């Protein structure tokens, strides 16, 4: 594969050799990502990568050597590893913008189930730089949107890959995530300033200022260059501004800037809606089944099988693989994996009100993301499909789930379309409720019918979901749902009383029923 990668040389440094694969020490964990050398000392090297790569591999190793996590930041998705006993040259870093929008991206990607390859992607930067600001303090970082040129694509494992300016041969950014096969987002090298802040804080709190002192000082020098760049940009903007402008215009422009930056932040950080339509299996003989694989190709492990007549299949996305064949990521019950797109199709025979005029309730609080999708209205006698998603964006928790209660107290009729929570339970009026909280007694009674979905051992990034179809009573003119979500054992819970005395936020949703 090295023969396919151009030798990019800057000041005699062979850059390709300084781009490394980050794997897991656990042989059963097949996750991997990319990193690249940004500094060195007499004993080892410092490698920059993405925070989410470290989360995925859990125990990172480089060339089978153990690593030390020096600093990591969820905010900017950056992490720095130290690998002793490995000696590679740092890549040249560039703070100033690339004079050309043409860039090279070099990183690791999946070749087949057991092999990976170092892949060279030629890409083009979008024109504008994006500033993403913290909602908690004055921190912010720079990001760039990148499009792979024809016949190139971003793949699994590219996270942490350096983005190299073709004009200068220096690294200007690092791939953080991808929007599609040909679009990715990269964090600019100038964002290392935030890593320096984190490292400074760690050193002060742990009294370890002499550990990795040289690396800390080098980052400090880089930080000073970043501040000079910011000052130049500030002065440049001031020179371009007219001397007289309406204060109202400044105020409106400021508000628009905040809204745009926040919108981009949500776009990058918030999960897209996972499940879209009801699909069914097609083109499979009645005596055969459809294989569900670990990734987009027949070389990957078979995770399970779909019956020839399977329905109610959820599809999250469809993408082509290296051979041009399109594969779709599906969920069928608790089975999640990839199937060839030609073997599934939208089930048009099934009434699916979720596809018509969808509404969403989304909430994010205390590192918990919750989304409930429902139809804006249904006809009398028409079933209602509800899709619920819960994501843990914080530390590991021991219990969590979603509760839907129905204050109109109907005799609830429902079916499960798919579910990957550990349990999904219907409680009738008057039944005892016990959701495993340490301070909760079994005396609590349901005053409404309710459905509770739960799972234990939530790791950061875990997502669970379910979809149910409910048939409302024919004499209802609207259907009410109260939606709640929780992801901790530390929330206040009464030791007795009714379900509605539980202290966490809920949302009442009203779905009109029309003739």
JSON list of C-alpha atoms in Angstrom, two decimals, residues 143-363:
[
{"chain": "A", "resi": 143, "resn": "UNK", "atom": "CA", "xyz": [-13.03, 23.09, 12.49]},
{"chain": "A", "resi": 144, "resn": "UNK", "atom": "CA", "xyz": [-12.92, 22.62, 8.72]},
{"chain": "A", "resi": 145, "resn": "UNK", "atom": "CA", "xyz": [-15.25, 20.72, 6.42]},
{"chain": "A", "resi": 146, "resn": "UNK", "atom": "CA", "xyz": [-13.51, 18.54, 3.80]},
{"chain": "A", "resi": 147, "resn": "UNK", "atom": "CA", "xyz": [-14.73, 16.83, 0.63]},
{"chain": "A", "resi": 148, "resn": "UNK", "atom": "CA", "xyz": [-12.89, 13.83, -0.78]},
{"chain": "A", "resi": 149, "resn": "UNK", "atom": "CA", "xyz": [-12.14, 14.18, -4.50]},
{"chain": "A", "resi": 150, "resn": "UNK", "atom": "CA", "xyz": [-13.56, 11.80, -7.11]},
{"chain": "A", "resi": 151, "resn": "UNK", "atom": "CA", "xyz": [-12.83, 8.10, -6.50]},
{"chain": "A", "resi": 152, "resn": "UNK", "atom": "CA", "xyz": [-11.80, 8.77, -2.89]},
{"chain": "A", "resi": 153, "resn": "UNK", "atom": "CA", "xyz": [-13.79, 8.31, 0.32]},
{"chain": "A", "resi": 154, "resn": "UNK", "atom": "CA", "xyz": [-13.46, 8.54, 4.09]},
{"chain": "A", "resi": 155, "resn": "UNK", "atom": "CA", "xyz": [-13.69, 5.19, 5.87]},
{"chain": "A", "resi": 156, "resn": "UNK", "atom": "CA", "xyz": [-13.89, 3.61, 9.26]},
{"chain": "A", "resi": 157, "resn": "UNK", "atom": "CA", "xyz": [-10.57, 4.12, 11.06]},
{"chain": "A", "resi": 158, "resn": "UNK", "atom": "CA", "xyz": [-9.80, 7.51, 9.47]},
{"chain": "A", "resi": 159, "resn": "UNK", "atom": "CA", "xyz": [-10.54, 9.36, 12.73]},
{"chain": "A", "resi": 160, "resn": "UNK", "atom": "CA", "xyz": [-7.29, 10.93, 13.92]},
{"chain": "A", "resi": 161, "resn": "UNK", "atom": "CA", "xyz": [-5.78, 11.13, 10.42]},
{"chain": "A", "resi": 162, "resn": "UNK", "atom": "CA", "xyz": [-3.63, 14.20, 9.67]},
{"chain": "A", "resi": 163, "resn": "UNK", "atom": "CA", "xyz": [-4.86, 16.69, 7.06]},
{"chain": "A", "resi": 164, "resn": "UNK", "atom": "CA", "xyz": [-1.78, 17.85, 5.15]},
{"chain": "A", "resi": 165, "resn": "UNK", "atom": "CA", "xyz": [-1.64, 21.08, 3.17]},
{"chain": "A", "resi": 166, "resn": "UNK", "atom": "CA", "xyz": [-0.33, 20.20, -0.30]},
{"chain": "A", "resi": 167, "resn": "UNK", "atom": "CA", "xyz": [1.21, 23.66, -0.66]},
{"chain": "A", "resi": 168, "resn": "UNK", "atom": "CA", "xyz": [3.40, 23.51, 2.47]},
{"chain": "A", "resi": 169, "resn": "UNK", "atom": "CA", "xyz": [3.55, 19.80, 3.32]},
{"chain": "A", "resi": 170, "resn": "UNK", "atom": "CA", "xyz": [2.54, 20.57, 6.94]},
{"chain": "A", "resi": 171, "resn": "UNK", "atom": "CA", "xyz": [-0.33, 19.22, 9.05]},
{"chain": "A", "resi": 172, "resn": "UNK", "atom": "CA", "xyz": [-3.09, 21.82, 9.38]},
{"chain": "A", "resi": 173, "resn": "UNK", "atom": "CA", "xyz": [-5.90, 19.71, 10.91]},
{"chain": "A", "resi": 174, "resn": "UNK", "atom": "CA", "xyz": [-7.00, 16.26, 12.13]},
{"chain": "A", "resi": 175, "resn": "UNK", "atom": "CA", "xyz": [-10.04, 14.26, 10.96]},
{"chain": "A", "resi": 176, "resn": "UNK", "atom": "CA", "xyz": [-12.64, 14.06, 13.74]},
{"chain": "A", "resi": 177, "resn": "UNK", "atom": "CA", "xyz": [-15.78, 12.62, 12.15]},
{"chain": "A", "resi": 178, "resn": "UNK", "atom": "CA", "xyz": [-17.44, 12.06, 8.81]},
{"chain": "A", "resi": 179, "resn": "UNK", "atom": "CA", "xyz": [-20.80, 13.14, 7.49]},
{"chain": "A", "resi": 180, "resn": "UNK", "atom": "CA", "xyz": [-20.84, 10.67, 4.61]},
{"chain": "A", "resi": 181, "resn": "UNK", "atom": "CA", "xyz": [-18.46, 8.67, 2.46]},
{"chain": "A", "resi": 182, "resn": "UNK", "atom": "CA", "xyz": [-16.99, 11.81, 0.85]},
{"chain": "A", "resi": 183, "resn": "UNK", "atom": "CA", "xyz": [-17.50, 14.52, 3.53]},
{"chain": "A", "resi": 184, "resn": "UNK", "atom": "CA", "xyz": [-15.58, 14.80, 6.81]},
{"chain": "A", "resi": 185, "resn": "UNK", "atom": "CA", "xyz": [-14.93, 17.35, 9.56]},
{"chain": "A", "resi": 186, "resn": "UNK", "atom": "CA", "xyz": [-11.44, 18.15, 10.80]},
{"chain": "A", "resi": 187, "resn": "UNK", "atom": "CA", "xyz": [-10.17, 20.00, 13.87]},
{"chain": "A", "resi": 188, "resn": "UNK", "atom": "CA", "xyz": [-7.53, 22.62, 13.10]},
{"chain": "A", "resi": 189, "resn": "UNK", "atom": "CA", "xyz": [-4.08, 22.28, 14.70]},
{"chain": "A", "resi": 190, "resn": "UNK", "atom": "CA", "xyz": [-4.64, 25.67, 16.34]},
{"chain": "A", "resi": 191, "resn": "UNK", "atom": "CA", "xyz": [-7.09, 23.88, 18.66]},
{"chain": "A", "resi": 192, "resn": "UNK", "atom": "CA", "xyz": [-4.09, 22.33, 20.46]},
{"chain": "A", "resi": 193, "resn": "UNK", "atom": "CA", "xyz": [-4.27, 25.46, 22.59]},
{"chain": "A", "resi": 194, "resn": "UNK", "atom": "CA", "xyz": [-7.17, 23.84, 24.44]},
{"chain": "A", "resi": 195, "resn": "UNK", "atom": "CA", "xyz": [-5.05, 20.71, 25.01]},
{"chain": "A", "resi": 196, "resn": "UNK", "atom": "CA", "xyz": [-2.34, 22.92, 26.52]},
{"chain": "A", "resi": 197, "resn": "UNK", "atom": "CA", "xyz": [-4.93, 24.37, 28.94]},
{"chain": "A", "resi": 198, "resn": "UNK", "atom": "CA", "xyz": [-5.99, 20.86, 29.97]},
{"chain": "A", "resi": 199, "resn": "UNK", "atom": "CA", "xyz": [-2.38, 19.78, 30.48]},
{"chain": "A", "resi": 200, "resn": "UNK", "atom": "CA", "xyz": [-1.63, 22.88, 32.55]},
{"chain": "A", "resi": 201, "resn": "UNK", "atom": "CA", "xyz": [-4.60, 22.13, 34.79]},
{"chain": "A", "resi": 202, "resn": "UNK", "atom": "CA", "xyz": [-3.56, 18.48, 35.24]},
{"chain": "A", "resi": 203, "resn": "UNK", "atom": "CA", "xyz": [0.02, 19.45, 36.10]},
{"chain": "A", "resi": 204, "resn": "UNK", "atom": "CA", "xyz": [-1.09, 22.00, 38.69]},
{"chain": "A", "resi": 205, "resn": "UNK", "atom": "CA", "xyz": [-3.60, 19.65, 40.34]},
{"chain": "A", "resi": 206, "resn": "UNK", "atom": "CA", "xyz": [-1.31, 16.63, 40.44]},
{"chain": "A", "resi": 207, "resn": "UNK", "atom": "CA", "xyz": [2.00, 18.38, 41.21]},
{"chain": "A", "resi": 208, "resn": "UNK", "atom": "CA", "xyz": [3.54, 16.68, 38.16]},
{"chain": "A", "resi": 209, "resn": "UNK", "atom": "CA", "xyz": [4.84, 19.77, 36.43]},
{"chain": "A", "resi": 210, "resn": "UNK", "atom": "CA", "xyz": [8.22, 18.12, 35.72]},
{"chain": "A", "resi": 211, "resn": "UNK", "atom": "CA", "xyz": [6.65, 15.13, 33.97]},
{"chain": "A", "resi": 212, "resn": "UNK", "atom": "CA", "xyz": [6.56, 15.65, 30.20]},
{"chain": "A", "resi": 213, "resn": "UNK", "atom": "CA", "xyz": [7.94, 19.13, 30.87]},
{"chain": "A", "resi": 214, "resn": "UNK", "atom": "CA", "xyz": [9.54, 19.45, 27.43]},
{"chain": "A", "resi": 215, "resn": "UNK", "atom": "CA", "xyz": [6.27, 18.57, 25.70]},
{"chain": "A", "resi": 216, "resn": "UNK", "atom": "CA", "xyz": [4.42, 21.08, 27.89]},
{"chain": "A", "resi": 217, "resn": "UNK", "atom": "CA", "xyz": [6.92, 23.83, 26.99]},
{"chain": "A", "resi": 218, "resn": "UNK", "atom": "CA", "xyz": [6.66, 23.01, 23.28]},
{"chain": "A", "resi": 219, "resn": "UNK", "atom": "CA", "xyz": [2.89, 23.26, 23.47]},
{"chain": "A", "resi": 220, "resn": "UNK", "atom": "CA", "xyz": [3.28, 26.58, 25.26]},
{"chain": "A", "resi": 221, "resn": "UNK", "atom": "CA", "xyz": [5.40, 27.88, 22.36]},
{"chain": "A", "resi": 222, "resn": "UNK", "atom": "CA", "xyz": [2.73, 26.67, 19.95]},
{"chain": "A", "resi": 223, "resn": "UNK", "atom": "CA", "xyz": [0.09, 28.37, 22.08]},
{"chain": "A", "resi": 224, "resn": "UNK", "atom": "CA", "xyz": [1.95, 31.69, 21.77]},
{"chain": "A", "resi": 225, "resn": "UNK", "atom": "CA", "xyz": [1.94, 31.32, 17.96]},
{"chain": "A", "resi": 226, "resn": "UNK", "atom": "CA", "xyz": [-1.80, 30.64, 18.06]},
{"chain": "A", "resi": 227, "resn": "UNK", "atom": "CA", "xyz": [-2.41, 33.77, 20.14]},
{"chain": "A", "resi": 228, "resn": "UNK", "atom": "CA", "xyz": [-0.35, 35.84, 17.65]},
{"chain": "A", "resi": 229, "resn": "UNK", "atom": "CA", "xyz": [-2.48, 34.40, 14.83]},
{"chain": "A", "resi": 230, "resn": "UNK", "atom": "CA", "xyz": [-5.69, 35.31, 16.69]},
{"chain": "A", "resi": 231, "resn": "UNK", "atom": "CA", "xyz": [-4.42, 38.84, 17.29]},
{"chain": "A", "resi": 232, "resn": "UNK", "atom": "CA", "xyz": [-3.57, 39.24, 13.60]},
{"chain": "A", "resi": 233, "resn": "UNK", "atom": "CA", "xyz": [-7.05, 38.03, 12.62]},
{"chain": "A", "resi": 234, "resn": "UNK", "atom": "CA", "xyz": [-8.61, 40.44, 15.11]},
{"chain": "A", "resi": 235, "resn": "UNK", "atom": "CA", "xyz": [-6.61, 43.41, 13.77]},
{"chain": "A", "resi": 236, "resn": "UNK", "atom": "CA", "xyz": [-7.40, 42.40, 10.20]},
{"chain": "A", "resi": 237, "resn": "UNK", "atom": "CA", "xyz": [-11.13, 42.35, 10.96]},
{"chain": "A", "resi": 238, "resn": "UNK", "atom": "CA", "xyz": [-10.95, 45.74, 12.68]},
{"chain": "A", "resi": 239, "resn": "UNK", "atom": "CA", "xyz": [-9.21, 47.33, 9.68]},
{"chain": "A", "resi": 240, "resn": "UNK", "atom": "CA", "xyz": [-11.92, 46.07, 7.36]},
{"chain": "A", "resi": 241, "resn": "UNK", "atom": "CA", "xyz": [-14.75, 47.37, 9.53]},
{"chain": "A", "resi": 242, "resn": "UNK", "atom": "CA", "xyz": [-16.22, 50.81, 8.66]},
{"chain": "A", "resi": 243, "resn": "UNK", "atom": "CA", "xyz": [-15.66, 53.38, 11.38]},
{"chain": "A", "resi": 244, "resn": "UNK", "atom": "CA", "xyz": [-19.38, 54.02, 11.82]},
{"chain": "A", "resi": 245, "resn": "UNK", "atom": "CA", "xyz": [-21.96, 51.33, 12.12]},
{"chain": "A", "resi": 246, "resn": "UNK", "atom": "CA", "xyz": [-25.28, 51.06, 13.82]},
{"chain": "A", "resi": 247, "resn": "UNK", "atom": "CA", "xyz": [-25.03, 49.38, 17.25]},
{"chain": "A", "resi": 248, "resn": "UNK", "atom": "CA", "xyz": [-28.23, 47.52, 16.35]},
{"chain": "A", "resi": 249, "resn": "UNK", "atom": "CA", "xyz": [-26.46, 45.94, 13.37]},
{"chain": "A", "resi": 250, "resn": "UNK", "atom": "CA", "xyz": [-23.63, 44.77, 15.63]},
{"chain": "A", "resi": 251, "resn": "UNK", "atom": "CA", "xyz": [-26.17, 43.34, 18.06]},
{"chain": "A", "resi": 252, "resn": "UNK", "atom": "CA", "xyz": [-28.09, 41.47, 15.34]},
{"chain": "A", "resi": 253, "resn": "UNK", "atom": "CA", "xyz": [-24.87, 40.21, 13.74]},
{"chain": "A", "resi": 254, "resn": "UNK", "atom": "CA", "xyz": [-23.66, 38.94, 17.11]},
{"chain": "A", "resi": 255, "resn": "UNK", "atom": "CA", "xyz": [-26.90, 37.06, 17.73]},
{"chain": "A", "resi": 256, "resn": "UNK", "atom": "CA", "xyz": [-26.78, 35.51, 14.24]},
{"chain": "A", "resi": 257, "resn": "UNK", "atom": "CA", "xyz": [-23.16, 34.42, 14.77]},
{"chain": "A", "resi": 258, "resn": "UNK", "atom": "CA", "xyz": [-24.04, 32.70, 18.05]},
{"chain": "A", "resi": 259, "resn": "UNK", "atom": "CA", "xyz": [-27.07, 31.00, 16.48]},
{"chain": "A", "resi": 260, "resn": "UNK", "atom": "CA", "xyz": [-25.06, 29.75, 13.49]},
{"chain": "A", "resi": 261, "resn": "UNK", "atom": "CA", "xyz": [-22.16, 28.52, 15.67]},
{"chain": "A", "resi": 262, "resn": "UNK", "atom": "CA", "xyz": [-24.53, 26.78, 18.06]},
{"chain": "A", "resi": 263, "resn": "UNK", "atom": "CA", "xyz": [-26.43, 25.23, 15.16]},
{"chain": "A", "resi": 264, "resn": "UNK", "atom": "CA", "xyz": [-23.21, 23.84, 13.70]},
{"chain": "A", "resi": 265, "resn": "UNK", "atom": "CA", "xyz": [-22.23, 22.55, 17.13]},
{"chain": "A", "resi": 266, "resn": "UNK", "atom": "CA", "xyz": [-25.55, 20.71, 17.46]},
{"chain": "A", "resi": 267, "resn": "UNK", "atom": "CA", "xyz": [-25.15, 19.37, 13.95]},
{"chain": "A", "resi": 268, "resn": "UNK", "atom": "CA", "xyz": [-21.74, 17.93, 14.77]},
{"chain": "A", "resi": 269, "resn": "UNK", "atom": "CA", "xyz": [-22.56, 16.69, 18.27]},
{"chain": "A", "resi": 270, "resn": "UNK", "atom": "CA", "xyz": [-26.20, 15.54, 18.19]},
{"chain": "A", "resi": 271, "resn": "UNK", "atom": "CA", "xyz": [-26.96, 12.09, 16.84]},
{"chain": "A", "resi": 272, "resn": "UNK", "atom": "CA", "xyz": [-28.99, 11.97, 13.67]},
{"chain": "A", "resi": 273, "resn": "UNK", "atom": "CA", "xyz": [-32.34, 10.18, 13.85]},
{"chain": "A", "resi": 274, "resn": "UNK", "atom": "CA", "xyz": [-31.42, 6.52, 13.83]},
{"chain": "A", "resi": 275, "resn": "UNK", "atom": "CA", "xyz": [-34.47, 4.74, 12.47]},
{"chain": "A", "resi": 276, "resn": "UNK", "atom": "CA", "xyz": [-36.35, 5.88, 9.38]},
{"chain": "A", "resi": 277, "resn": "UNK", "atom": "CA", "xyz": [-38.77, 3.47, 7.68]},
{"chain": "A", "resi": 278, "resn": "UNK", "atom": "CA", "xyz": [-40.23, 0.01, 7.96]},
{"chain": "A", "resi": 279, "resn": "UNK", "atom": "CA", "xyz": [-38.46, -2.34, 5.57]},
{"chain": "A", "resi": 280, "resn": "UNK", "atom": "CA", "xyz": [-38.98, -5.96, 4.60]},
{"chain": "A", "resi": 281, "resn": "UNK", "atom": "CA", "xyz": [-36.78, -8.71, 3.12]},
{"chain": "A", "resi": 282, "resn": "UNK", "atom": "CA", "xyz": [-37.11, -9.31, -0.63]},
{"chain": "A", "resi": 283, "resn": "UNK", "atom": "CA", "xyz": [-35.48, -11.57, -3.27]},
{"chain": "A", "resi": 284, "resn": "UNK", "atom": "CA", "xyz": [-34.76, -14.36, -0.77]},
{"chain": "A", "resi": 285, "resn": "UNK", "atom": "CA", "xyz": [-36.20, -17.89, -1.42]},
{"chain": "A", "resi": 286, "resn": "UNK", "atom": "CA", "xyz": [-38.54, -19.30, 1.21]},
{"chain": "A", "resi": 287, "resn": "UNK", "atom": "CA", "xyz": [-35.98, -21.97, 2.12]},
{"chain": "A", "resi": 288, "resn": "UNK", "atom": "CA", "xyz": [-33.18, -19.45, 2.67]},
{"chain": "A", "resi": 289, "resn": "UNK", "atom": "CA", "xyz": [-32.25, -16.55, 4.99]},
{"chain": "A", "resi": 290, "resn": "UNK", "atom": "CA", "xyz": [-30.49, -13.17, 4.65]},
{"chain": "A", "resi": 291, "resn": "UNK", "atom": "CA", "xyz": [-27.12, -12.84, 6.39]},
{"chain": "A", "resi": 292, "resn": "UNK", "atom": "CA", "xyz": [-26.54, -9.83, 8.66]},
{"chain": "A", "resi": 293, "resn": "UNK", "atom": "CA", "xyz": [-22.84, -8.99, 8.73]},
{"chain": "A", "resi": 294, "resn": "UNK", "atom": "CA", "xyz": [-20.50, -7.02, 10.98]},
{"chain": "A", "resi": 295, "resn": "UNK", "atom": "CA", "xyz": [-19.58, -4.54, 8.23]},
{"chain": "A", "resi": 296, "resn": "UNK", "atom": "CA", "xyz": [-20.09, -3.71, 4.54]},
{"chain": "A", "resi": 297, "resn": "UNK", "atom": "CA", "xyz": [-18.83, -6.82, 2.77]},
{"chain": "A", "resi": 298, "resn": "UNK", "atom": "CA", "xyz": [-19.18, -10.59, 2.54]},
{"chain": "A", "resi": 299, "resn": "UNK", "atom": "CA", "xyz": [-15.74, -11.04, 4.13]},
{"chain": "A", "resi": 300, "resn": "UNK", "atom": "CA", "xyz": [-17.10, -9.82, 7.47]},
{"chain": "A", "resi": 301, "resn": "UNK", "atom": "CA", "xyz": [-18.43, -11.98, 10.28]},
{"chain": "A", "resi": 302, "resn": "UNK", "atom": "CA", "xyz": [-22.09, -13.09, 10.14]},
{"chain": "A", "resi": 303, "resn": "UNK", "atom": "CA", "xyz": [-23.87, -11.72, 13.22]},
{"chain": "A", "resi": 304, "resn": "UNK", "atom": "CA", "xyz": [-27.24, -13.33, 12.53]},
{"chain": "A", "resi": 305, "resn": "UNK", "atom": "CA", "xyz": [-29.87, -14.06, 9.90]},
{"chain": "A", "resi": 306, "resn": "UNK", "atom": "CA", "xyz": [-33.16, -12.54, 8.76]},
{"chain": "A", "resi": 307, "resn": "UNK", "atom": "CA", "xyz": [-36.06, -14.81, 7.72]},
{"chain": "A", "resi": 308, "resn": "UNK", "atom": "CA", "xyz": [-37.06, -14.65, 4.05]},
{"chain": "A", "resi": 309, "resn": "UNK", "atom": "CA", "xyz": [-40.33, -12.93, 5.04]},
{"chain": "A", "resi": 310, "resn": "UNK", "atom": "CA", "xyz": [-38.98, -10.63, 7.79]},
{"chain": "A", "resi": 311, "resn": "UNK", "atom": "CA", "xyz": [-40.76, -7.26, 8.20]},
{"chain": "A", "resi": 312, "resn": "UNK", "atom": "CA", "xyz": [-40.52, -4.26, 10.53]},
{"chain": "A", "resi": 313, "resn": "UNK", "atom": "CA", "xyz": [-36.82, -3.86, 9.77]},
{"chain": "A", "resi": 314, "resn": "UNK", "atom": "CA", "xyz": [-35.32, -0.50, 10.77]},
{"chain": "A", "resi": 315, "resn": "UNK", "atom": "CA", "xyz": [-32.74, 1.05, 8.43]},
{"chain": "A", "resi": 316, "resn": "UNK", "atom": "CA", "xyz": [-30.35, 3.74, 9.68]},
{"chain": "A", "resi": 317, "resn": "UNK", "atom": "CA", "xyz": [-28.23, 4.37, 6.56]},
{"chain": "A", "resi": 318, "resn": "UNK", "atom": "CA", "xyz": [-27.06, 2.86, 3.27]},
{"chain": "A", "resi": 319, "resn": "UNK", "atom": "CA", "xyz": [-23.56, 3.33, 1.84]},
{"chain": "A", "resi": 320, "resn": "UNK", "atom": "CA", "xyz": [-21.41, 1.79, -0.94]},
{"chain": "A", "resi": 321, "resn": "UNK", "atom": "CA", "xyz": [-18.34, -0.23, -0.06]},
{"chain": "A", "resi": 322, "resn": "UNK", "atom": "CA", "xyz": [-14.99, -0.31, -1.90]},
{"chain": "A", "resi": 323, "resn": "UNK", "atom": "CA", "xyz": [-16.41, -2.55, -4.65]},
{"chain": "A", "resi": 324, "resn": "UNK", "atom": "CA", "xyz": [-19.35, -0.21, -5.27]},
{"chain": "A", "resi": 325, "resn": "UNK", "atom": "CA", "xyz": [-22.00, -2.52, -3.80]},
{"chain": "A", "resi": 326, "resn": "UNK", "atom": "CA", "xyz": [-24.46, -0.78, -1.53]},
{"chain": "A", "resi": 327, "resn": "UNK", "atom": "CA", "xyz": [-25.01, -2.02, 2.00]},
{"chain": "A", "resi": 328, "resn": "UNK", "atom": "CA", "xyz": [-27.54, -0.89, 4.62]},
{"chain": "A", "resi": 329, "resn": "UNK", "atom": "CA", "xyz": [-27.22, -0.82, 8.41]},
{"chain": "A", "resi": 330, "resn": "UNK", "atom": "CA", "xyz": [-30.34, -2.42, 9.88]},
{"chain": "A", "resi": 331, "resn": "UNK", "atom": "CA", "xyz": [-31.90, -3.33, 13.19]},
{"chain": "A", "resi": 332, "resn": "UNK", "atom": "CA", "xyz": [-34.27, -6.27, 13.54]},
{"chain": "A", "resi": 333, "resn": "UNK", "atom": "CA", "xyz": [-35.20, -6.85, 17.16]},
{"chain": "A", "resi": 334, "resn": "UNK", "atom": "CA", "xyz": [-31.89, -6.87, 19.03]},
{"chain": "A", "resi": 335, "resn": "UNK", "atom": "CA", "xyz": [-29.91, -7.78, 15.88]},
{"chain": "A", "resi": 336, "resn": "UNK", "atom": "CA", "xyz": [-27.92, -4.85, 14.43]},
{"chain": "A", "resi": 337, "resn": "UNK", "atom": "CA", "xyz": [-25.62, -5.15, 11.41]},
{"chain": "A", "resi": 338, "resn": "UNK", "atom": "CA", "xyz": [-25.23, -4.74, 7.63]},
{"chain": "A", "resi": 339, "resn": "UNK", "atom": "CA", "xyz": [-27.12, -6.34, 4.71]},
{"chain": "A", "resi": 340, "resn": "UNK", "atom": "CA", "xyz": [-26.99, -5.90, 0.93]},
{"chain": "A", "resi": 341, "resn": "UNK", "atom": "CA", "xyz": [-29.47, -3.22, -0.11]},
{"chain": "A", "resi": 342, "resn": "UNK", "atom": "CA", "xyz": [-30.91, -5.29, -2.98]},
{"chain": "A", "resi": 343, "resn": "UNK", "atom": "CA", "xyz": [-32.39, -7.73, -0.46]},
{"chain": "A", "resi": 344, "resn": "UNK", "atom": "CA", "xyz": [-34.52, -5.20, 1.45]},
{"chain": "A", "resi": 345, "resn": "UNK", "atom": "CA", "xyz": [-37.24, -2.77, 0.43]},
{"chain": "A", "resi": 346, "resn": "UNK", "atom": "CA", "xyz": [-39.70, -0.35, 2.03]},
{"chain": "A", "resi": 347, "resn": "UNK", "atom": "CA", "xyz": [-42.83, -2.23, 3.10]},
{"chain": "A", "resi": 348, "resn": "UNK", "atom": "CA", "xyz": [-45.52, -0.10, 1.42]},
{"chain": "A", "resi": 349, "resn": "UNK", "atom": "CA", "xyz": [-48.30, -2.42, 2.55]},
{"chain": "A", "resi": 350, "resn": "UNK", "atom": "CA", "xyz": [-47.83, -1.51, 6.22]},
{"chain": "A", "resi": 351, "resn": "UNK", "atom": "CA", "xyz": [-49.40, 1.69, 7.48]},
{"chain": "A", "resi": 352, "resn": "UNK", "atom": "CA", "xyz": [-46.57, 3.70, 8.95]},
{"chain": "A", "resi": 353, "resn": "UNK", "atom": "CA", "xyz": [-47.76, 7.06, 10.27]},
{"chain": "A", "resi": 354, "resn": "UNK", "atom": "CA", "xyz": [-44.25, 7.86, 11.53]},
{"chain": "A", "resi": 355, "resn": "UNK", "atom": "CA", "xyz": [-43.27, 8.64, 7.92]},
{"chain": "A", "resi": 356, "resn": "UNK", "atom": "CA", "xyz": [-45.97, 11.29, 7.56]},
{"chain": "A", "resi": 357, "resn": "UNK", "atom": "CA", "xyz": [-45.49, 14.68, 9.20]},
{"chain": "A", "resi": 358, "resn": "UNK", "atom": "CA", "xyz": [-43.15, 13.46, 11.90]},
{"chain": "A", "resi": 359, "resn": "UNK", "atom": "CA", "xyz": [-42.73, 15.37, 15.13]},
{"chain": "A", "resi": 360, "resn": "UNK", "atom": "CA", "xyz": [-39.85, 15.08, 17.56]},
{"chain": "A", "resi": 361, "resn": "UNK", "atom": "CA", "xyz": [-39.34, 15.65, 21.24]},
{"chain": "A", "resi": 362, "resn": "UNK", "atom": "CA", "xyz": [-35.63, 16.01, 21.94]},
{"chain": "A", "resi": 363, "resn": "UNK", "atom": "CA", "xyz": [-34.00, 16.75, 25.26]}
]
